[in-house]
Tab-separated table of C-alpha atoms and ligand atoms in Angstrom:
chain	number	residue	atom	x	y	z
A	295	MET	CA	98.269	-113.969	15.528
A	296	GLU	CA	97.434	-113.921	12.068
A	297	ALA	CA	99.046	-112.350	8.897
A	298	LEU	CA	96.311	-110.336	8.234
A	299	SER	CA	95.573	-108.901	12.270
A	300	LEU	CA	98.818	-107.475	11.662
A	301	THR	CA	99.281	-104.178	11.381
A	302	LYS	CA	102.403	-101.894	9.885
A	303	THR	CA	104.206	-101.349	12.851
A	304	ASP	CA	103.969	-104.841	13.879
A	305	TRP	CA	105.020	-106.270	10.569
A	306	GLU	CA	107.794	-103.559	10.795
A	307	GLU	CA	109.304	-105.199	14.091
A	308	ARG	CA	108.423	-108.412	13.069
A	309	LEU	CA	111.127	-108.315	10.396
A	310	ALA	CA	113.696	-106.166	12.004
A	311	ALA	CA	113.623	-109.329	15.012
A	312	TRP	CA	114.506	-111.520	11.473
A	313	GLY	CA	117.265	-109.394	10.758
A	314	GLN	CA	115.316	-107.937	7.397
A	315	PRO	CA	116.329	-104.606	6.117
A	316	ALA	CA	113.167	-101.968	7.043
A	317	TYR	CA	112.330	-101.795	3.562
A	318	ARG	CA	110.445	-105.078	3.708
A	319	ALA	CA	107.973	-104.267	5.552
A	320	ALA	CA	106.644	-102.129	2.744
A	321	GLN	CA	107.432	-104.825	0.007
A	322	VAL	CA	105.309	-108.084	1.899
A	323	LEU	CA	102.071	-104.762	3.172
A	324	GLU	CA	101.962	-104.166	-1.197
A	325	TRP	CA	102.054	-108.135	-1.736
A	326	ILE	CA	98.756	-108.640	0.353
A	327	TYR	CA	96.755	-105.234	0.105
A	328	GLN	CA	97.889	-103.558	-3.006
A	329	ARG	CA	98.452	-106.855	-5.925
A	330	ARG	CA	96.053	-109.027	-3.264
A	331	VAL	CA	98.314	-111.639	-3.035
A	332	ARG	CA	98.313	-114.152	-0.007
A	333	ASP	CA	100.364	-117.246	-0.905
A	334	TRP	CA	103.881	-116.033	0.054
A	335	ARG	CA	105.839	-118.102	-2.603
A	336	GLU	CA	104.395	-115.932	-5.048
A	337	MET	CA	105.732	-112.586	-3.305
A	338	SER	CA	108.790	-112.999	-5.827
A	339	ASN	CA	110.949	-110.055	-4.237
A	340	LEU	CA	111.059	-111.535	-0.952
A	341	PRO	CA	114.340	-113.668	-0.462
A	342	ALA	CA	113.554	-117.599	-0.693
A	343	VAL	CA	114.578	-117.796	3.089
A	344	LEU	CA	111.731	-115.211	4.166
A	345	ARG	CA	109.152	-116.300	1.722
A	346	GLU	CA	109.414	-120.060	3.911
A	347	ARG	CA	109.786	-118.831	6.939
A	348	LEU	CA	106.576	-116.951	6.415
A	349	GLU	CA	105.248	-120.203	4.882
A	350	THR	CA	106.261	-121.695	8.193
A	351	GLU	CA	104.349	-118.770	10.603
A	352	PHE	CA	102.050	-117.552	8.887
A	353	PRO	CA	100.336	-120.527	6.987
A	354	ALA	CA	97.074	-119.795	4.992
A	355	ALA	CA	94.328	-118.707	6.984
A	356	ARG	CA	91.843	-117.795	4.679
A	357	LEU	CA	87.478	-117.844	5.095
A	358	VAL	CA	86.914	-120.617	2.672
A	359	LYS	CA	83.608	-119.197	1.164
A	360	ILE	CA	80.793	-122.021	1.367
A	361	ARG	CA	77.367	-120.394	0.191
A	362	GLU	CA	77.069	-117.476	-2.137
A	363	THR	CA	73.880	-116.455	-2.814
A	364	GLY	CA	72.314	-113.189	-4.751
A	365	ALA	CA	73.589	-111.957	-8.188
A	366	ARG	CA	75.866	-109.051	-9.169
A	367	ASP	CA	73.390	-105.693	-8.456
A	368	THR	CA	71.838	-107.093	-5.802
A	369	THR	CA	72.479	-108.040	-2.682
A	370	ARG	CA	74.848	-110.824	-2.132
A	371	LYS	CA	75.635	-112.875	1.339
A	372	PHE	CA	78.717	-115.128	1.119
A	373	LEU	CA	78.918	-117.737	3.940
A	374	PHE	CA	82.390	-118.253	5.154
A	375	ARG	CA	83.979	-120.678	7.176
A	376	LEU	CA	86.685	-119.949	9.688
A	377	ALA	CA	89.972	-121.997	10.422
A	378	ASP	CA	88.342	-123.613	13.518
A	379	GLY	CA	84.928	-124.690	11.720
A	380	GLN	CA	83.233	-121.348	12.809
A	381	LEU	CA	80.410	-119.938	10.147
A	382	ILE	CA	80.129	-116.088	9.020
A	383	GLU	CA	78.213	-114.405	6.501
A	384	SER	CA	79.392	-111.193	4.747
A	385	VAL	CA	76.870	-109.178	2.762
A	386	LEU	CA	77.557	-107.216	-0.449
A	387	ILE	CA	74.701	-104.311	-1.483
A	388	PRO	CA	75.007	-102.655	-3.974
A	389	ALA	CA	74.097	-99.031	-3.720
A	390	SER	CA	71.846	-98.724	-0.280
A	391	PRO	CA	69.738	-95.389	-1.052
A	392	ALA	CA	67.111	-96.337	1.594
A	393	LEU	CA	70.746	-96.314	4.354
A	394	TYR	CA	72.498	-93.732	2.690
A	395	GLY	CA	70.563	-91.890	-0.053
A	396	GLU	CA	71.273	-91.902	-3.978
A	397	ALA	CA	74.506	-92.433	-4.276
A	398	SER	CA	75.067	-94.963	-7.394
A	399	ASP	CA	78.172	-96.090	-7.217
A	400	ARG	CA	78.518	-96.964	-3.475
A	401	ARG	CA	78.960	-100.842	-2.651
A	402	THR	CA	79.027	-101.231	1.443
A	403	ILE	CA	80.071	-104.466	2.660
A	404	CYS	CA	78.202	-105.443	5.941
A	405	ILE	CA	80.978	-107.267	8.627
A	406	SER	CA	80.766	-109.858	10.631
A	407	SER	CA	82.442	-108.900	14.232
A	408	GLN	CA	81.875	-112.307	15.626
A	409	VAL	CA	80.747	-115.997	15.957
A	410	GLY	CA	77.187	-115.790	17.105
A	411	CYS	CA	76.123	-113.076	20.274
A	412	ALA	CA	75.955	-112.948	23.666
A	413	TYR	CA	73.441	-109.689	23.314
A	414	GLY	CA	69.718	-111.853	22.682
A	415	CYS	CA	68.237	-109.194	21.162
A	416	LYS	CA	64.558	-110.710	21.132
A	417	PHE	CA	64.030	-109.992	16.904
A	418	CYS	CA	67.609	-111.101	15.729
A	419	ALA	CA	68.715	-114.132	14.210
A	420	SER	CA	72.352	-113.953	15.763
A	421	GLY	CA	71.380	-113.882	18.718
A	422	LEU	CA	68.897	-116.813	18.557
A	423	GLU	CA	72.116	-119.593	19.509
A	424	GLY	CA	74.290	-117.167	22.001
A	425	TRP	CA	78.217	-116.442	21.381
A	426	LYS	CA	80.958	-118.574	19.414
A	427	ARG	CA	83.254	-116.137	20.002
A	428	ASN	CA	85.027	-112.994	18.908
A	429	LEU	CA	86.556	-112.618	15.240
A	430	THR	CA	90.573	-111.261	15.245
A	431	ALA	CA	91.874	-108.975	13.144
A	432	GLY	CA	92.368	-110.516	11.008
A	433	GLU	CA	88.861	-112.324	10.111
A	434	ILE	CA	86.947	-109.336	9.996
A	435	VAL	CA	89.818	-108.013	7.565
A	436	ASP	CA	89.892	-110.688	5.495
A	437	GLN	CA	86.113	-110.528	4.777
A	438	PHE	CA	86.371	-107.628	2.521
A	439	LEU	CA	89.226	-108.853	0.351
A	440	GLN	CA	87.252	-112.490	-0.079
A	441	VAL	CA	84.243	-110.413	-0.710
A	442	GLU	CA	86.345	-108.269	-2.840
A	443	ALA	CA	87.937	-111.252	-4.416
A	444	GLU	CA	84.938	-113.033	-4.717
A	445	SER	CA	82.588	-110.352	-6.620
A	446	GLY	CA	85.148	-109.085	-8.496
A	447	GLU	CA	83.498	-105.919	-7.461
A	448	LYS	CA	85.599	-103.284	-5.650
A	449	ILE	CA	84.111	-102.083	-2.208
A	450	ASN	CA	83.820	-98.221	-0.811
A	451	ASN	CA	81.661	-98.700	1.680
A	452	ILE	CA	81.607	-100.779	5.354
A	453	VAL	CA	79.094	-100.633	7.594
A	454	PHE	CA	79.927	-103.066	10.039
A	455	MET	CA	75.694	-104.434	10.957
A	456	GLY	CA	76.931	-108.223	10.245
A	457	MET	CA	76.871	-111.263	13.068
A	458	GLY	CA	77.735	-110.057	15.699
A	459	GLU	CA	78.049	-107.408	18.926
A	460	PRO	CA	81.372	-105.197	17.237
A	461	MET	CA	81.939	-103.403	19.929
A	462	ALA	CA	81.592	-106.358	22.560
A	463	ASN	CA	84.666	-107.231	20.623
A	464	TYR	CA	86.157	-103.333	20.918
A	465	ASP	CA	90.202	-104.519	20.591
A	466	ASN	CA	90.327	-106.190	17.664
A	467	LEU	CA	87.737	-103.886	15.749
A	468	LEU	CA	89.856	-100.752	16.223
A	469	ARG	CA	92.891	-102.666	15.156
A	470	ALA	CA	90.589	-104.020	11.780
A	471	ILE	CA	88.966	-100.285	11.439
A	472	GLY	CA	92.545	-99.267	11.374
A	473	ILE	CA	94.256	-102.059	8.597
A	474	LEU	CA	90.697	-101.284	6.649
A	475	ASN	CA	91.868	-97.766	7.023
A	476	ALA	CA	95.251	-97.674	6.633
A	477	PRO	CA	96.689	-96.302	3.098
A	478	TRP	CA	99.017	-98.965	3.343
A	479	GLY	CA	96.323	-101.492	4.065
A	480	VAL	CA	93.138	-101.575	2.463
A	481	GLY	CA	92.307	-97.868	2.182
A	482	VAL	CA	88.733	-97.004	2.578
A	483	GLY	CA	87.980	-93.565	4.641
A	484	ALA	CA	86.816	-94.092	7.998
A	485	ARG	CA	83.923	-91.547	6.933
A	486	HIS	CA	82.579	-94.815	4.961
A	487	MET	CA	82.754	-97.084	8.205
A	488	THR	CA	80.053	-97.489	9.907
A	489	VAL	CA	79.322	-99.046	12.965
A	490	SER	CA	76.731	-100.222	14.861
A	491	THR	CA	76.218	-100.996	18.320
A	492	SER	CA	72.848	-101.948	20.572
A	493	GLY	CA	73.898	-99.558	22.688
A	494	LEU	CA	77.983	-100.673	24.444
A	495	VAL	CA	77.245	-97.012	26.613
A	496	PRO	CA	80.511	-97.042	27.996
A	497	ARG	CA	82.224	-98.373	25.064
A	498	ILE	CA	80.636	-95.650	22.718
A	499	ARG	CA	82.430	-92.952	25.205
A	500	ASP	CA	85.749	-94.360	24.401
A	501	LEU	CA	84.922	-94.249	20.366
A	502	GLY	CA	84.355	-91.199	20.806
A	503	GLU	CA	87.212	-90.278	21.898
A	504	GLN	CA	89.663	-91.739	19.321
A	505	PRO	CA	90.340	-89.626	16.694
A	506	LEU	CA	89.294	-92.080	13.529
A	507	GLN	CA	85.510	-90.562	12.218
A	508	VAL	CA	84.387	-93.444	12.255
A	509	ARG	CA	80.152	-93.300	11.900
A	510	LEU	CA	78.015	-94.838	14.413
A	511	ALA	CA	75.127	-96.203	14.133
A	512	ILE	CA	72.501	-97.254	17.642
A	513	SER	CA	70.358	-99.721	16.894
A	514	PHE	CA	67.278	-97.942	19.035
A	515	HIS	CA	64.199	-100.183	18.565
A	516	GLY	CA	61.834	-98.761	21.030
A	517	ALA	CA	62.097	-95.016	22.275
A	518	THR	CA	60.938	-95.752	26.109
A	519	ASP	CA	62.330	-98.678	28.325
A	520	ASP	CA	59.357	-100.245	28.090
A	521	VAL	CA	59.296	-101.341	24.944
A	522	ARG	CA	63.172	-100.763	24.278
A	523	GLY	CA	63.735	-103.801	27.419
A	524	ARG	CA	60.685	-106.001	25.916
A	525	ILE	CA	63.146	-106.814	22.942
A	526	MET	CA	66.076	-105.957	23.867
A	527	PRO	CA	68.420	-107.317	26.974
A	528	VAL	CA	70.665	-104.504	26.588
A	529	ASN	CA	68.155	-101.959	27.699
A	530	LYS	CA	68.440	-103.163	30.893
A	531	LYS	CA	71.896	-102.494	31.975
A	532	TYR	CA	72.091	-99.691	29.846
A	533	PRO	CA	68.045	-97.181	29.789
A	534	VAL	CA	67.457	-95.151	26.755
A	535	GLU	CA	68.375	-92.243	29.024
A	536	GLU	CA	71.730	-92.977	29.875
A	537	LEU	CA	71.983	-94.370	25.708
A	538	LEU	CA	70.837	-90.862	24.736
A	539	ALA	CA	73.741	-88.896	27.931
A	540	ALA	CA	76.235	-90.916	25.402
A	541	CYS	CA	74.568	-89.393	22.169
A	542	GLU	CA	74.804	-86.417	22.302
A	543	ASP	CA	78.543	-86.746	24.239
A	544	TYR	CA	79.400	-88.408	21.441
A	545	VAL	CA	77.989	-86.110	18.661
A	546	ARG	CA	79.733	-83.253	20.621
A	547	LEU	CA	83.270	-84.825	20.678
A	548	LYS	CA	82.922	-85.846	17.165
A	549	LYS	CA	81.112	-82.967	15.423
A	550	GLN	CA	79.738	-85.306	13.532
A	551	ARG	CA	76.117	-87.176	13.076
A	552	LEU	CA	74.495	-90.331	13.557
A	553	THR	CA	71.804	-92.788	12.598
A	554	PHE	CA	69.459	-94.541	14.669
A	555	GLU	CA	68.391	-97.955	13.350
A	556	PHE	CA	64.321	-98.587	14.185
A	557	ILE	CA	63.294	-102.147	13.125
A	558	LEU	CA	59.446	-101.446	12.626
A	559	ILE	CA	57.493	-104.450	14.692
A	560	ARG	CA	54.109	-104.699	14.251
A	561	ASP	CA	52.660	-104.605	17.386
A	562	ILE	CA	55.482	-104.170	19.295
A	563	ASN	CA	56.944	-100.629	19.556
A	564	ASP	CA	55.331	-99.038	15.653
A	565	SER	CA	52.771	-97.064	16.883
A	566	PRO	CA	51.925	-93.030	16.584
A	567	GLU	CA	53.566	-92.673	20.055
A	568	GLN	CA	56.488	-94.510	19.544
A	569	ALA	CA	57.035	-92.229	16.317
A	570	ARG	CA	56.509	-88.930	18.011
A	571	LEU	CA	58.818	-90.533	21.075
A	572	LEU	CA	61.485	-91.114	18.533
A	573	ALA	CA	61.230	-88.184	16.617
A	574	ARG	CA	61.827	-86.792	19.787
A	575	GLN	CA	65.245	-88.476	20.652
A	576	ALA	CA	66.385	-87.878	17.269
A	577	ARG	CA	65.691	-84.166	17.690
A	578	ARG	CA	67.859	-84.010	20.679
A	579	VAL	CA	70.203	-85.596	19.743
A	580	ASN	CA	70.564	-84.315	15.889
A	581	ALA	CA	70.362	-88.481	14.528
A	582	LYS	CA	69.191	-89.430	10.935
A	583	VAL	CA	66.339	-92.560	11.301
A	584	ASN	CA	66.775	-95.208	9.214
A	585	LEU	CA	62.854	-97.257	9.656
A	586	ILE	CA	63.151	-101.394	8.511
A	587	PRO	CA	60.639	-102.902	8.077
A	588	TYR	CA	61.282	-106.470	10.277
A	589	ASN	CA	62.542	-109.139	8.130
A	590	THR	CA	60.711	-112.629	9.689
A	591	VAL	CA	63.384	-115.046	11.306
A	592	GLU	CA	62.355	-118.525	11.775
A	593	GLY	CA	61.492	-119.809	14.656
A	594	LEU	CA	60.759	-116.029	15.997
A	595	GLU	CA	57.010	-114.692	16.448
A	596	TRP	CA	57.286	-111.191	14.775
A	597	ASP	CA	56.836	-109.669	11.675
A	598	ARG	CA	56.574	-106.192	9.827
A	599	PRO	CA	53.383	-104.233	10.033
A	600	ASP	CA	52.427	-103.166	6.613
A	601	GLU	CA	52.436	-100.835	4.350
A	602	VAL	CA	50.370	-97.818	5.115
A	603	GLN	CA	51.673	-98.642	8.914
A	604	GLN	CA	55.032	-97.637	8.382
A	605	GLU	CA	54.477	-94.880	5.555
A	606	ALA	CA	51.965	-93.456	8.463
A	607	PHE	CA	55.570	-93.984	11.195
A	608	LEU	CA	57.870	-92.024	8.560
A	609	LYS	CA	55.096	-89.475	8.118
A	610	ILE	CA	54.996	-88.862	12.181
A	611	LEU	CA	59.143	-88.321	11.911
A	612	GLN	CA	59.036	-86.355	8.440
A	613	GLN	CA	56.511	-83.708	9.710
A	614	ALA	CA	58.439	-83.637	13.166
A	615	GLY	CA	61.708	-82.244	11.100
A	616	ILE	CA	63.079	-85.877	11.187
A	617	GLU	CA	65.578	-86.734	9.194
A	618	ALA	CA	64.414	-89.976	8.404
A	619	THR	CA	64.203	-92.953	5.703
A	620	LEU	CA	62.220	-95.516	4.878
A	621	ARG	CA	63.296	-98.853	3.165
A	622	ARG	CA	60.214	-100.274	0.782
A	623	GLU	CA	62.363	-103.382	-0.924
A	624	LYS	CA	58.540	-105.616	-1.162
A	625	VAL	CA	59.672	-108.622	-1.188
A	626	HIS	CA	60.490	-110.331	2.235
A	627	ASP	CA	63.916	-111.777	1.387
A	628	ILE	CA	63.758	-115.102	3.277
A	629	ALA	CA	67.871	-114.577	4.968
A	630	ALA	CA	68.044	-111.038	4.243
A	631	ALA	CA	68.874	-109.749	7.383
A	632	CYS	CA	72.094	-110.680	8.291
A	633	GLY	CA	72.872	-114.418	10.776
A	634	GLN	CA	70.045	-115.599	9.186
A	635	LEU	CA	72.041	-117.120	6.574
A	636	ARG	CA	74.897	-118.632	8.805
A	637	LEU	CA	71.313	-120.556	10.344
A	638	GLN	CA	69.893	-121.385	7.527
A	639	VAL	CA	72.785	-123.718	6.467
A	640	GLU	CA	73.197	-124.364	10.799
A	641	LYS	CA	70.597	-126.409	10.535
A	642	SER	CA	71.020	-127.436	6.868
A	643	VAL	CA	74.062	-129.439	7.847
A	644	ALA	CA	73.085	-130.504	11.785
A	645	GLU	CA	70.015	-132.487	9.499
A	646	THR	CA	72.395	-133.864	7.363
A	647	PRO	CA	75.207	-136.075	8.189
A	648	VAL	CA	77.505	-135.068	4.993
A	649	LEU	CA	80.050	-132.341	6.181
A	650	ILE	CA	80.117	-129.014	3.782
B	299	SAH	N1	74.410	-105.951	16.916
B	299	SAH	C1	75.151	-104.507	16.573
B	299	SAH	C2	75.274	-104.911	14.151
B	299	SAH	C3	74.986	-105.774	14.301
B	299	SAH	S1	72.733	-105.824	13.500
B	299	SAH	C4	73.738	-103.780	16.689
B	299	SAH	O1	72.723	-104.296	17.032
B	299	SAH	O2	73.617	-102.948	16.309
B	299	SAH	C5	72.928	-104.917	12.747
B	299	SAH	C6	71.636	-104.579	12.526
B	299	SAH	O3	70.195	-105.731	12.217
B	299	SAH	C7	70.666	-104.449	14.012
B	299	SAH	O4	70.034	-102.556	13.758
B	299	SAH	C8	69.811	-104.995	13.872
B	299	SAH	O5	68.487	-104.621	15.113
B	299	SAH	C9	68.993	-105.701	12.689
B	299	SAH	N2	68.012	-106.762	12.474
B	299	SAH	C10	68.972	-107.819	13.681
B	299	SAH	N3	67.663	-109.145	12.982
B	299	SAH	C11	66.574	-108.445	11.912
B	299	SAH	C12	65.681	-108.758	11.507
B	299	SAH	N4	64.747	-109.524	11.400
B	299	SAH	N5	64.844	-107.792	10.775
B	299	SAH	C13	65.477	-106.516	9.712
B	299	SAH	N6	66.634	-105.960	10.880
B	299	SAH	C14	67.061	-106.887	11.921
B	300	SF4	FE1	73.289	-109.045	18.642
B	300	SF4	FE2	73.435	-106.794	16.917
B	300	SF4	FE3	71.369	-108.998	17.086
B	300	SF4	FE4	70.961	-107.599	19.062
B	300	SF4	S1	70.963	-107.157	17.007
B	300	SF4	S2	71.576	-110.370	19.053
B	300	SF4	S3	72.966	-106.747	19.681
B	300	SF4	S4	73.579	-108.806	16.662
């Protein structure tokens, strides 16, 4: 395992096995997470032999930034290359009023959990080329550290809404959440982390039993099995009713509100009928609803409904007493949804015989 996948206990055990005194683990963790030093040779209060051993056992395998788009105060995307050459992306979002209200000092990182995705939702860039592999806990944690380092911004909110299905990489996800949350680690409050899932019912139940108060967002996208099943293959395995039952249990166990994400796709799920059914389901589990006009993905046929239709959908929810928001950004960002930047770069890499 690489250094960033290790918990405090892991470090204590490892360093004790190397004959080090008990306080070493805290020193190492302070260098990594508080001082943000990654070069073992710079850790000046560690004995030279230990630094050498760390260097041998944990050669730096950082994420390497190979592309960045956007600028300060806008959404910024970072494309990273992993040690084995695979590409993932992380997104830094300044304040996200559409998603989380008007809190203005909120800076959110959208983190990837896998390379590609096996769930193949018909509208999504991440699923287009299938699943390559799970990210390690360290690769998940490193996205946070690297985006803070690259941007110079302090990040106080985490959403697992990047590439991949976080619940399908459950063990590494929980390990990473533990490290991101720990006072000896990154120190982000669990309530400031949101796991988004396409609806893996057994994992929703598992997460419900975890003591951590992480938030849950459900990628709903269809209020009936017919509509949802058409765009999300996972719905065949875990249909709407089973998903809602798992949400009910989650809410009861956690005493926490969850969020339904609902991408508005023209002529697919944007009818008043879908809005009315969605309102009923959101009320049943007391969920908030985030409406997200679909972002076009190169190579996919889908589009977003016009603004009048988007507003009408929102109004039906609000009139039914549901707390709902609609993302209203005007420009179609060509690489706005996670997974799209990687896709573009992989295409251009495939077209040019030059290694990036
Ligand atoms: N696999 C998880 C988390 C990653 S997707 C999940 O599906 O929830 C994060 C969110 O981005 C999901 O709600 C997903 O449906 C949405 N998304 C994917 N492609 C999109 C697109 N082209 N436009 C808008 N949102 C999109
Ligand atoms: Fe995977 Fe989520 Fe994209 Fe569906 S929406 S293909 S689950 S990343």
